[in-house]
CSV table of N, CA, C and O and ligand atoms in Angstrom, one decimal:
chain,number,residue,atom,x,y,z
A,1,MET,N,-6.6,1.9,39.7
A,1,MET,CA,-5.9,3.0,40.3
A,1,MET,C,-4.7,2.5,41.1
A,1,MET,O,-4.9,1.7,42.0
A,2,SER,N,-3.5,2.9,40.7
A,2,SER,CA,-2.3,2.5,41.4
A,2,SER,C,-1.4,3.7,41.8
A,2,SER,O,-1.2,4.5,40.9
A,3,PHE,N,-1.0,3.8,43.1
A,3,PHE,CA,-0.1,4.8,43.4
A,3,PHE,C,1.3,4.6,42.8
A,3,PHE,O,2.0,5.5,42.6
A,4,GLU,N,1.6,3.3,42.5
A,4,GLU,CA,2.9,3.0,42.0
A,4,GLU,C,3.1,3.7,40.7
A,4,GLU,O,4.3,4.1,40.3
A,5,THR,N,2.1,3.8,39.9
A,5,THR,CA,2.2,4.5,38.6
A,5,THR,C,1.6,5.9,38.6
A,5,THR,O,1.3,6.5,37.6
A,6,ASN,N,1.4,6.4,39.8
A,6,ASN,CA,0.9,7.8,40.0
A,6,ASN,C,-0.4,8.0,39.3
A,6,ASN,O,-0.7,9.1,38.8
A,7,ASP,N,-1.3,7.0,39.3
A,7,ASP,CA,-2.6,7.2,38.6
A,7,ASP,C,-3.4,8.3,39.2
A,7,ASP,O,-4.3,8.9,38.6
A,8,GLN,N,-3.1,8.6,40.5
A,8,GLN,CA,-3.9,9.6,41.2
A,8,GLN,C,-3.7,11.0,40.6
A,8,GLN,O,-4.4,12.0,40.9
A,9,LEU,N,-2.6,11.1,39.8
A,9,LEU,CA,-2.3,12.4,39.2
A,9,LEU,C,-2.8,12.5,37.8
A,9,LEU,O,-2.6,13.5,37.1
A,10,SER,N,-3.4,11.4,37.3
A,10,SER,CA,-3.9,11.4,35.9
A,10,SER,C,-5.1,12.4,35.7
A,10,SER,O,-5.8,12.6,36.7
A,11,PRO,N,-5.3,12.9,34.6
A,11,PRO,CA,-6.4,13.9,34.3
A,11,PRO,C,-7.7,13.2,34.7
A,11,PRO,O,-8.6,13.8,35.2
A,12,GLU,N,-7.9,11.9,34.4
A,12,GLU,CA,-9.1,11.2,34.6
A,12,GLU,C,-9.4,11.2,36.1
A,12,GLU,O,-10.5,11.5,36.6
A,13,PHE,N,-8.4,10.8,36.9
A,13,PHE,CA,-8.6,10.8,38.4
A,13,PHE,C,-8.8,12.2,39.0
A,13,PHE,O,-9.7,12.4,39.8
A,14,LEU,N,-8.0,13.1,38.5
A,14,LEU,CA,-8.2,14.5,39.0
A,14,LEU,C,-9.5,15.1,38.6
A,14,LEU,O,-10.0,16.0,39.4
A,15,SER,N,-10.2,14.6,37.6
A,15,SER,CA,-11.5,15.1,37.3
A,15,SER,C,-12.5,14.6,38.4
A,15,SER,O,-13.6,15.2,38.6
A,16,LEU,N,-12.2,13.5,39.0
A,16,LEU,CA,-13.0,13.0,40.2
A,16,LEU,C,-12.6,13.6,41.5
A,16,LEU,O,-13.4,14.0,42.3
A,17,ASN,N,-11.3,13.8,41.7
A,17,ASN,CA,-10.8,14.3,42.9
A,17,ASN,C,-9.6,15.3,42.7
A,17,ASN,O,-8.5,14.8,42.5
A,18,PRO,N,-9.9,16.6,42.7
A,18,PRO,CA,-8.8,17.5,42.4
A,18,PRO,C,-7.7,17.5,43.5
A,18,PRO,O,-6.6,18.0,43.3
A,19,ASN,N,-8.0,16.8,44.6
A,19,ASN,CA,-7.1,16.7,45.8
A,19,ASN,C,-6.2,15.5,45.6
A,19,ASN,O,-5.4,15.1,46.5
A,20,ASN,N,-6.3,14.8,44.5
A,20,ASN,CA,-5.5,13.6,44.2
A,20,ASN,C,-5.3,12.6,45.3
A,20,ASN,O,-4.2,12.1,45.5
A,21,LYS,N,-6.4,12.3,46.0
A,21,LYS,CA,-6.3,11.3,47.1
A,21,LYS,C,-7.4,10.3,46.9
A,21,LYS,O,-8.4,10.6,46.3
A,22,ILE,N,-7.2,9.1,47.4
A,22,ILE,CA,-8.3,8.1,47.5
A,22,ILE,C,-8.9,8.2,48.9
A,22,ILE,O,-8.2,8.6,49.8
A,23,PRO,N,-10.2,7.9,49.1
A,23,PRO,CA,-11.1,7.4,48.1
A,23,PRO,C,-11.8,8.5,47.2
A,23,PRO,O,-11.9,9.6,47.7
A,24,ALA,N,-12.3,8.1,46.1
A,24,ALA,CA,-13.2,8.9,45.3
A,24,ALA,C,-14.1,8.0,44.5
A,24,ALA,O,-13.7,6.8,44.2
A,25,ILE,N,-15.3,8.4,44.3
A,25,ILE,CA,-16.3,7.5,43.6
A,25,ILE,C,-17.0,8.3,42.5
A,25,ILE,O,-17.0,9.5,42.5
A,26,LEU,N,-17.5,7.5,41.6
A,26,LEU,CA,-18.4,8.0,40.5
A,26,LEU,C,-19.6,7.1,40.5
A,26,LEU,O,-19.5,6.0,40.2
A,27,ASP,N,-20.7,7.7,41.0
A,27,ASP,CA,-22.0,6.9,41.0
A,27,ASP,C,-22.7,7.3,39.7
A,27,ASP,O,-23.2,8.4,39.5
A,28,PRO,N,-22.8,6.3,38.8
A,28,PRO,CA,-23.5,6.6,37.5
A,28,PRO,C,-25.0,6.9,37.7
A,28,PRO,O,-25.7,7.6,36.9
A,29,GLN,N,-25.6,6.4,38.9
A,29,GLN,CA,-27.0,6.6,39.2
A,29,GLN,C,-27.0,7.5,40.4
A,29,GLN,O,-27.5,7.2,41.5
A,30,GLY,N,-26.6,8.8,40.3
A,30,GLY,CA,-26.6,9.7,41.4
A,30,GLY,C,-28.0,10.4,41.5
A,30,GLY,O,-29.0,9.9,40.9
A,31,PRO,N,-28.1,11.5,42.3
A,31,PRO,CA,-29.3,12.1,42.4
A,31,PRO,C,-30.0,12.5,41.1
A,31,PRO,O,-29.3,13.0,40.2
A,32,GLY,N,-31.3,12.3,41.0
A,32,GLY,CA,-32.0,12.6,39.7
A,32,GLY,C,-31.6,11.7,38.6
A,32,GLY,O,-31.8,12.0,37.4
A,33,GLY,N,-30.9,10.6,38.9
A,33,GLY,CA,-30.5,9.6,37.8
A,33,GLY,C,-29.2,10.1,37.1
A,33,GLY,O,-28.8,9.5,36.1
A,34,GLN,N,-28.7,11.2,37.6
A,34,GLN,CA,-27.5,11.8,36.9
A,34,GLN,C,-26.2,11.3,37.6
A,34,GLN,O,-26.2,11.0,38.8
A,35,PRO,N,-25.1,11.2,36.9
A,35,PRO,CA,-23.8,10.7,37.5
A,35,PRO,C,-23.4,11.7,38.6
A,35,PRO,O,-23.6,12.9,38.4
A,36,LEU,N,-22.8,11.2,39.6
A,36,LEU,CA,-22.3,12.1,40.7
A,36,LEU,C,-20.9,11.6,41.1
A,36,LEU,O,-20.7,10.4,41.4
A,37,ALA,N,-19.9,12.5,41.0
A,37,ALA,CA,-18.5,12.3,41.4
A,37,ALA,C,-18.4,12.9,42.8
A,37,ALA,O,-18.8,14.0,43.1
A,38,LEU,N,-17.7,12.1,43.7
A,38,LEU,CA,-17.5,12.6,45.1
A,38,LEU,C,-16.1,12.2,45.6
A,38,LEU,O,-15.7,11.0,45.3
A,39,PHE,N,-15.5,13.0,46.3
A,39,PHE,CA,-14.3,12.7,47.1
A,39,PHE,C,-14.5,13.1,48.5
A,39,PHE,O,-15.5,13.7,48.9
A,40,GLU,N,-13.5,12.7,49.4
A,40,GLU,CA,-13.5,12.8,50.8
A,40,GLU,C,-14.4,11.6,51.4
A,40,GLU,O,-15.6,11.5,51.2
A,41,SER,N,-13.7,10.8,52.2
A,41,SER,CA,-14.3,9.6,52.7
A,41,SER,C,-15.6,9.9,53.5
A,41,SER,O,-16.6,9.2,53.3
A,42,GLY,N,-15.6,11.0,54.3
A,42,GLY,CA,-16.8,11.3,55.0
A,42,GLY,C,-18.0,11.6,54.2
A,42,GLY,O,-19.1,11.1,54.4
A,43,ALA,N,-17.8,12.4,53.1
A,43,ALA,CA,-18.9,12.8,52.2
A,43,ALA,C,-19.4,11.5,51.5
A,43,ALA,O,-20.6,11.4,51.3
A,44,ILE,N,-18.4,10.7,51.1
A,44,ILE,CA,-18.8,9.4,50.4
A,44,ILE,C,-19.6,8.5,51.3
A,44,ILE,O,-20.7,8.0,50.9
A,45,LEU,N,-19.2,8.4,52.6
A,45,LEU,CA,-20.0,7.6,53.5
A,45,LEU,C,-21.4,8.1,53.8
A,45,LEU,O,-22.3,7.3,53.8
A,46,VAL,N,-21.5,9.4,54.0
A,46,VAL,CA,-22.8,10.0,54.2
A,46,VAL,C,-23.7,9.8,53.0
A,46,VAL,O,-24.9,9.5,53.1
A,47,TYR,N,-23.1,10.0,51.8
A,47,TYR,CA,-23.8,9.9,50.6
A,47,TYR,C,-24.4,8.4,50.4
A,47,TYR,O,-25.6,8.2,50.2
A,48,LEU,N,-23.5,7.5,50.6
A,48,LEU,CA,-23.9,6.1,50.5
A,48,LEU,C,-24.9,5.7,51.5
A,48,LEU,O,-25.9,4.9,51.2
A,49,ALA,N,-24.7,6.2,52.8
A,49,ALA,CA,-25.7,5.9,53.8
A,49,ALA,C,-27.1,6.4,53.5
A,49,ALA,O,-28.1,5.7,53.6
A,50,GLU,N,-27.1,7.6,53.0
A,50,GLU,CA,-28.4,8.2,52.7
A,50,GLU,C,-29.0,7.6,51.4
A,50,GLU,O,-30.2,7.4,51.4
A,51,LYS,N,-28.2,7.2,50.5
A,51,LYS,CA,-28.7,6.6,49.3
A,51,LYS,C,-29.3,5.2,49.6
A,51,LYS,O,-30.3,4.8,49.0
A,52,THR,N,-28.6,4.5,50.5
A,52,THR,CA,-29.1,3.1,50.7
A,52,THR,C,-30.1,3.0,51.9
A,52,THR,O,-30.7,2.0,52.2
A,53,GLY,N,-30.1,4.1,52.7
A,53,GLY,CA,-31.0,4.1,53.9
A,53,GLY,C,-30.4,3.2,55.0
A,53,GLY,O,-31.1,2.8,55.9
A,54,ARG,N,-29.1,3.0,55.0
A,54,ARG,CA,-28.4,2.1,56.0
A,54,ARG,C,-27.3,2.9,56.6
A,54,ARG,O,-26.9,4.0,56.1
A,55,LEU,N,-26.9,2.4,57.7
A,55,LEU,CA,-25.7,2.9,58.5
A,55,LEU,C,-25.9,4.2,59.3
A,55,LEU,O,-25.4,4.3,60.4
A,56,LEU,N,-26.7,5.1,58.8
A,56,LEU,CA,-26.9,6.4,59.5
A,56,LEU,C,-28.3,6.3,60.2
A,56,LEU,O,-29.3,6.2,59.5
A,57,PRO,N,-28.4,6.3,61.5
A,57,PRO,CA,-29.7,6.2,62.2
A,57,PRO,C,-30.6,7.3,61.8
A,57,PRO,O,-30.1,8.4,61.5
A,58,LYS,N,-31.9,7.1,61.9
A,58,LYS,CA,-32.9,8.2,61.6
A,58,LYS,C,-33.0,9.1,62.8
A,58,LYS,O,-33.2,10.2,62.7
A,59,ASP,N,-32.9,8.4,64.0
A,59,ASP,CA,-33.0,9.2,65.3
A,59,ASP,C,-31.9,10.3,65.3
A,59,ASP,O,-30.8,10.0,65.1
A,60,PRO,N,-32.3,11.6,65.5
A,60,PRO,CA,-31.4,12.7,65.4
A,60,PRO,C,-30.2,12.5,66.3
A,60,PRO,O,-29.0,12.7,65.8
A,61,ALA,N,-30.4,12.2,67.6
A,61,ALA,CA,-29.3,12.1,68.5
A,61,ALA,C,-28.3,11.0,68.0
A,61,ALA,O,-27.1,11.2,68.0
A,62,ALA,N,-28.8,9.8,67.7
A,62,ALA,CA,-28.0,8.7,67.2
A,62,ALA,C,-27.3,9.1,65.9
A,62,ALA,O,-26.1,8.7,65.7
A,63,ARG,N,-28.0,9.8,65.0
A,63,ARG,CA,-27.4,10.2,63.8
A,63,ARG,C,-26.2,11.1,64.0
A,63,ARG,O,-25.2,10.9,63.4
A,64,TYR,N,-26.4,12.1,64.9
A,64,TYR,CA,-25.2,13.0,65.1
A,64,TYR,C,-24.1,12.3,65.8
A,64,TYR,O,-22.9,12.6,65.6
A,65,GLU,N,-24.4,11.3,66.7
A,65,GLU,CA,-23.4,10.6,67.4
A,65,GLU,C,-22.6,9.8,66.3
A,65,GLU,O,-21.3,9.8,66.4
A,66,THR,N,-23.3,9.2,65.4
A,66,THR,CA,-22.6,8.5,64.3
A,66,THR,C,-21.7,9.4,63.5
A,66,THR,O,-20.5,9.2,63.2
A,67,LEU,N,-22.3,10.6,63.1
A,67,LEU,CA,-21.5,11.6,62.3
A,67,LEU,C,-20.3,12.1,63.1
A,67,LEU,O,-19.2,12.3,62.5
A,68,GLN,N,-20.4,12.2,64.4
A,68,GLN,CA,-19.2,12.7,65.1
A,68,GLN,C,-18.1,11.7,65.1
A,68,GLN,O,-16.9,12.1,65.0
A,69,TRP,N,-18.4,10.4,65.1
A,69,TRP,CA,-17.3,9.4,65.0
A,69,TRP,C,-16.7,9.4,63.6
A,69,TRP,O,-15.5,9.1,63.4
A,70,VAL,N,-17.6,9.6,62.6
A,70,VAL,CA,-17.0,9.7,61.2
A,70,VAL,C,-16.1,10.9,61.1
A,70,VAL,O,-15.0,10.8,60.5
A,71,MET,N,-16.4,12.0,61.7
A,71,MET,CA,-15.5,13.2,61.7
A,71,MET,C,-14.3,12.9,62.5
A,71,MET,O,-13.2,13.4,62.1
A,72,PHE,N,-14.4,12.2,63.6
A,72,PHE,CA,-13.3,11.8,64.4
A,72,PHE,C,-12.3,11.0,63.6
A,72,PHE,O,-11.0,11.2,63.6
A,73,GLN,N,-12.8,10.1,62.7
A,73,GLN,CA,-11.9,9.4,61.9
A,73,GLN,C,-11.3,10.3,60.8
A,73,GLN,O,-10.0,10.2,60.6
A,74,MET,N,-12.0,11.1,60.2
A,74,MET,CA,-11.5,11.9,59.1
A,74,MET,C,-10.5,13.0,59.7
A,74,MET,O,-9.5,13.2,59.0
A,75,GLY,N,-10.8,13.6,60.8
A,75,GLY,CA,-10.0,14.7,61.3
A,75,GLY,C,-8.9,14.2,62.2
A,75,GLY,O,-7.9,14.9,62.5
A,76,GLY,N,-9.0,13.0,62.8
A,76,GLY,CA,-8.1,12.5,63.8
A,76,GLY,C,-7.3,11.3,63.3
A,76,GLY,O,-6.1,11.3,63.0
A,77,VAL,N,-8.0,10.2,63.4
A,77,VAL,CA,-7.4,8.9,63.1
A,77,VAL,C,-6.7,8.9,61.7
A,77,VAL,O,-5.5,8.5,61.6
A,78,GLY,N,-7.4,9.3,60.7
A,78,GLY,CA,-6.8,9.2,59.3
A,78,GLY,C,-5.6,10.0,59.2
A,78,GLY,O,-4.5,9.4,58.9
A,79,PRO,N,-5.6,11.3,59.5
A,79,PRO,CA,-4.4,12.1,59.3
A,79,PRO,C,-3.3,11.7,60.3
A,79,PRO,O,-2.1,11.7,59.9
A,80,MET,N,-3.6,11.4,61.5
A,80,MET,CA,-2.5,11.1,62.5
A,80,MET,C,-1.9,9.8,62.2
A,80,MET,O,-0.6,9.7,62.2
A,81,PHE,N,-2.7,8.8,61.9
A,81,PHE,CA,-2.1,7.5,61.6
A,81,PHE,C,-1.3,7.5,60.3
A,81,PHE,O,-0.3,6.9,60.1
A,82,GLY,N,-1.8,8.4,59.4
A,82,GLY,CA,-1.1,8.5,58.1
A,82,GLY,C,0.3,9.1,58.3
A,82,GLY,O,1.3,8.7,57.7
A,83,GLN,N,0.4,10.2,59.1
A,83,GLN,CA,1.7,10.8,59.4
A,83,GLN,C,2.6,9.8,60.2
A,83,GLN,O,3.8,9.7,60.0
A,84,LEU,N,2.0,9.1,61.1
A,84,LEU,CA,2.7,8.1,61.9
A,84,LEU,C,3.4,7.1,60.9
A,84,LEU,O,4.6,6.7,61.0
A,85,GLY,N,2.6,6.6,59.9
A,85,GLY,CA,3.1,5.6,59.0
A,85,GLY,C,4.2,6.2,58.2
A,85,GLY,O,5.2,5.6,57.9
A,86,PHE,N,4.1,7.5,57.8
A,86,PHE,CA,5.1,8.2,57.0
A,86,PHE,C,6.5,8.2,57.8
A,86,PHE,O,7.5,7.9,57.3
A,87,PHE,N,6.4,8.7,59.1
A,87,PHE,CA,7.6,8.9,59.9
A,87,PHE,C,8.1,7.6,60.5
A,87,PHE,O,9.3,7.5,60.7
A,88,HIS,N,7.3,6.6,60.7
A,88,HIS,CA,7.7,5.4,61.4
A,88,HIS,C,8.2,4.4,60.4
A,88,HIS,O,9.2,3.7,60.5
A,89,LYS,N,7.4,4.2,59.3
A,89,LYS,CA,7.7,3.1,58.4
A,89,LYS,C,8.3,3.6,57.1
A,89,LYS,O,9.4,3.1,56.7
A,90,PHE,N,7.7,4.6,56.4
A,90,PHE,CA,8.1,4.8,55.0
A,90,PHE,C,9.3,5.7,54.9
A,90,PHE,O,10.2,5.4,54.1
A,91,ALA,N,9.3,6.8,55.6
A,91,ALA,CA,10.4,7.8,55.4
A,91,ALA,C,11.2,8.0,56.7
A,91,ALA,O,12.0,8.9,56.7
A,92,GLY,N,10.9,7.3,57.8
A,92,GLY,CA,11.5,7.6,59.1
A,92,GLY,C,13.0,7.6,59.0
A,92,GLY,O,13.6,8.4,59.7
A,93,LYS,N,13.6,6.7,58.3
A,93,LYS,CA,15.1,6.6,58.3
A,93,LYS,C,15.7,7.9,57.7
A,93,LYS,O,16.9,8.1,57.9
A,94,ASP,N,14.9,8.6,56.9
A,94,ASP,CA,15.5,9.9,56.3
A,94,ASP,C,15.5,11.0,57.3
A,94,ASP,O,16.1,12.1,57.0
A,95,TYR,N,14.9,10.9,58.5
A,95,TYR,CA,14.8,12.0,59.4
A,95,TYR,C,15.6,11.6,60.7
A,95,TYR,O,15.2,10.7,61.4
A,96,GLU,N,16.6,12.4,60.9
A,96,GLU,CA,17.4,12.2,62.2
A,96,GLU,C,16.6,12.6,63.4
A,96,GLU,O,16.7,11.9,64.4
A,97,ASP,N,15.9,13.7,63.3
A,97,ASP,CA,15.1,14.2,64.4
A,97,ASP,C,13.9,13.4,64.5
A,97,ASP,O,13.0,13.3,63.7
A,98,LYS,N,13.8,12.7,65.7
A,98,LYS,CA,12.7,11.7,65.9
A,98,LYS,C,11.5,12.4,66.6
A,98,LYS,O,10.5,11.7,66.9
A,99,ARG,N,11.5,13.7,66.8
A,99,ARG,CA,10.4,14.4,67.5
A,99,ARG,C,9.1,14.3,66.6
A,99,ARG,O,8.1,14.0,67.2
A,100,PRO,N,9.1,14.5,65.3
A,100,PRO,CA,7.9,14.3,64.6
A,100,PRO,C,7.3,12.9,64.7
A,100,PRO,O,6.1,12.8,65.0
A,101,ARG,N,8.1,11.9,64.6
A,101,ARG,CA,7.6,10.5,64.8
A,101,ARG,C,7.0,10.3,66.2
A,101,ARG,O,5.9,9.8,66.3
A,102,ASP,N,7.8,10.8,67.2
A,102,ASP,CA,7.3,10.6,68.6
A,102,ASP,C,6.0,11.3,68.8
A,102,ASP,O,5.1,10.8,69.5
A,103,ARG,N,5.8,12.5,68.2
A,103,ARG,CA,4.6,13.2,68.3
A,103,ARG,C,3.4,12.4,67.7
A,103,ARG,O,2.3,12.3,68.3
A,104,TYR,N,3.6,11.9,66.6
A,104,TYR,CA,2.5,11.1,65.9
A,104,TYR,C,2.3,9.8,66.6
A,104,TYR,O,1.1,9.3,66.7
A,105,VAL,N,3.3,9.2,67.2
A,105,VAL,CA,3.1,8.0,68.0
A,105,VAL,C,2.2,8.4,69.2
A,105,VAL,O,1.2,7.7,69.5
A,106,ALA,N,2.6,9.4,69.9
A,106,ALA,CA,1.8,9.8,71.1
A,106,ALA,C,0.4,10.2,70.7
A,106,ALA,O,-0.6,9.8,71.5
A,107,GLU,N,0.2,10.9,69.7
A,107,GLU,CA,-1.2,11.3,69.3
A,107,GLU,C,-2.0,10.1,68.8
A,107,GLU,O,-3.2,10.0,69.1
A,108,SER,N,-1.3,9.2,68.1
A,108,SER,CA,-2.1,7.9,67.7
A,108,SER,C,-2.5,7.1,68.9
A,108,SER,O,-3.6,6.6,69.0
A,109,ARG,N,-1.6,7.0,69.9
A,109,ARG,CA,-1.9,6.3,71.1
A,109,ARG,C,-3.1,6.9,71.8
A,109,ARG,O,-4.0,6.3,72.3
A,110,ARG,N,-3.0,8.3,71.9
A,110,ARG,CA,-4.1,9.0,72.6
A,110,ARG,C,-5.4,8.7,71.9
A,110,ARG,O,-6.5,8.5,72.6
A,111,LEU,N,-5.4,8.8,70.5
A,111,LEU,CA,-6.7,8.5,69.8
A,111,LEU,C,-7.2,7.1,70.1
A,111,LEU,O,-8.4,6.9,70.2
A,112,LEU,N,-6.3,6.1,70.1
A,112,LEU,CA,-6.7,4.7,70.4
A,112,LEU,C,-7.3,4.6,71.8
A,112,LEU,O,-8.2,3.9,72.0
A,113,LYS,N,-6.7,5.4,72.7
A,113,LYS,CA,-7.2,5.3,74.1
A,113,LYS,C,-8.7,5.9,74.1
A,113,LYS,O,-9.5,5.4,74.8
A,114,VAL,N,-8.9,7.0,73.4
A,114,VAL,CA,-10.2,7.5,73.3
A,114,VAL,C,-11.2,6.4,72.8
A,114,VAL,O,-12.3,6.3,73.4
A,115,LEU,N,-10.8,5.7,71.8
A,115,LEU,CA,-11.7,4.6,71.2
A,115,LEU,C,-11.8,3.5,72.2
A,115,LEU,O,-13.0,3.0,72.4
A,116,ASP,N,-10.7,3.1,72.9
A,116,ASP,CA,-10.8,2.0,73.9
A,116,ASP,C,-11.8,2.4,75.0
A,116,ASP,O,-12.5,1.5,75.6
A,117,GLN,N,-11.8,3.7,75.4
A,117,GLN,CA,-12.6,4.1,76.5
A,117,GLN,C,-14.0,4.4,76.2
A,117,GLN,O,-14.9,4.6,77.1
A,118,HIS,N,-14.3,4.4,74.9
A,118,HIS,CA,-15.6,4.8,74.4
A,118,HIS,C,-16.6,3.6,74.6
A,118,HIS,O,-16.2,2.5,74.1
A,119,ARG,N,-17.7,3.8,75.2
A,119,ARG,CA,-18.7,2.7,75.4
A,119,ARG,C,-19.9,3.2,74.6
A,119,ARG,O,-20.6,4.0,75.1
A,120,PRO,N,-20.1,2.6,73.4
A,120,PRO,CA,-21.3,3.0,72.7
A,120,PRO,C,-22.6,2.8,73.4
A,120,PRO,O,-22.7,1.7,74.1
A,121,ALA,N,-23.5,3.6,73.2
A,121,ALA,CA,-24.9,3.4,73.8
A,121,ALA,C,-25.4,2.1,73.1
A,121,ALA,O,-25.2,1.9,72.0
A,122,ALA,N,-26.2,1.4,74.0
A,122,ALA,CA,-26.8,0.1,73.4
A,122,ALA,C,-27.7,0.5,72.3
A,122,ALA,O,-28.5,1.4,72.3
A,123,SER,N,-27.6,-0.3,71.2
A,123,SER,CA,-28.5,-0.1,70.1
A,123,SER,C,-29.3,-1.3,69.9
A,123,SER,O,-29.0,-2.4,70.2
A,124,GLY,N,-30.5,-1.1,69.3
A,124,GLY,CA,-31.4,-2.1,69.1
A,124,GLY,C,-31.1,-3.1,68.0
A,124,GLY,O,-30.2,-3.1,67.3
B,201,GSH,N1,-9.4,13.5,54.0
B,201,GSH,C1,-9.3,12.5,53.0
B,201,GSH,C2,-7.9,11.8,53.1
B,201,GSH,C3,-7.6,10.9,52.0
B,201,GSH,C4,-6.2,10.4,52.0
B,201,GSH,O1,-5.3,10.9,52.8
B,201,GSH,N2,-5.9,9.3,51.3
B,201,GSH,C5,-4.6,8.7,51.2
B,201,GSH,C6,-4.7,7.2,51.4
B,201,GSH,S1,-5.5,6.9,52.9
B,201,GSH,C7,-4.0,8.9,49.9
B,201,GSH,O2,-4.6,9.0,48.9
B,201,GSH,N3,-2.6,9.0,49.9
B,201,GSH,C8,-1.9,9.0,48.7
B,201,GSH,C9,-1.2,10.3,48.4
B,201,GSH,O3,-1.2,11.2,49.2
B,201,GSH,O4,-0.7,10.4,47.2
B,201,GSH,C10,-10.4,11.5,53.1
B,201,GSH,O5,-10.9,11.2,54.2
B,201,GSH,O6,-10.9,10.9,52.1
């Protein structure tokens, strides 16, 4: 799969992910031994964690704490850093108005501060 050749728009890839983004997976040994196609990084991570019995704690409180940081990544870090990359590196020179870039810089810094200040509970 290469973005340079727009493979994400091919019928084969769109059959896996109609949203034409990576990541997407096809597990030939999905539930019931049937193939399973999945997109969205969070859904893929939860699926793989449950399939392998790793990464997601069994303890409910720890499990939801883990899931909240997965959602934080999907809803915060991923989109904000992506927009920052667009305005700062890839297309920034095409925009005279620097307010969009500055907004994503500020929001990305804020998200990093949240991570820096987070002290995970001790795990065994
Ligand atoms: N919410 C999606 C976001 C996926 C996403 O934005 N993927 C980016 C790369 S990190 C992508 O495919 N960009 C290429 C494009 O938009 O054509 C997820 O978490 O899987």
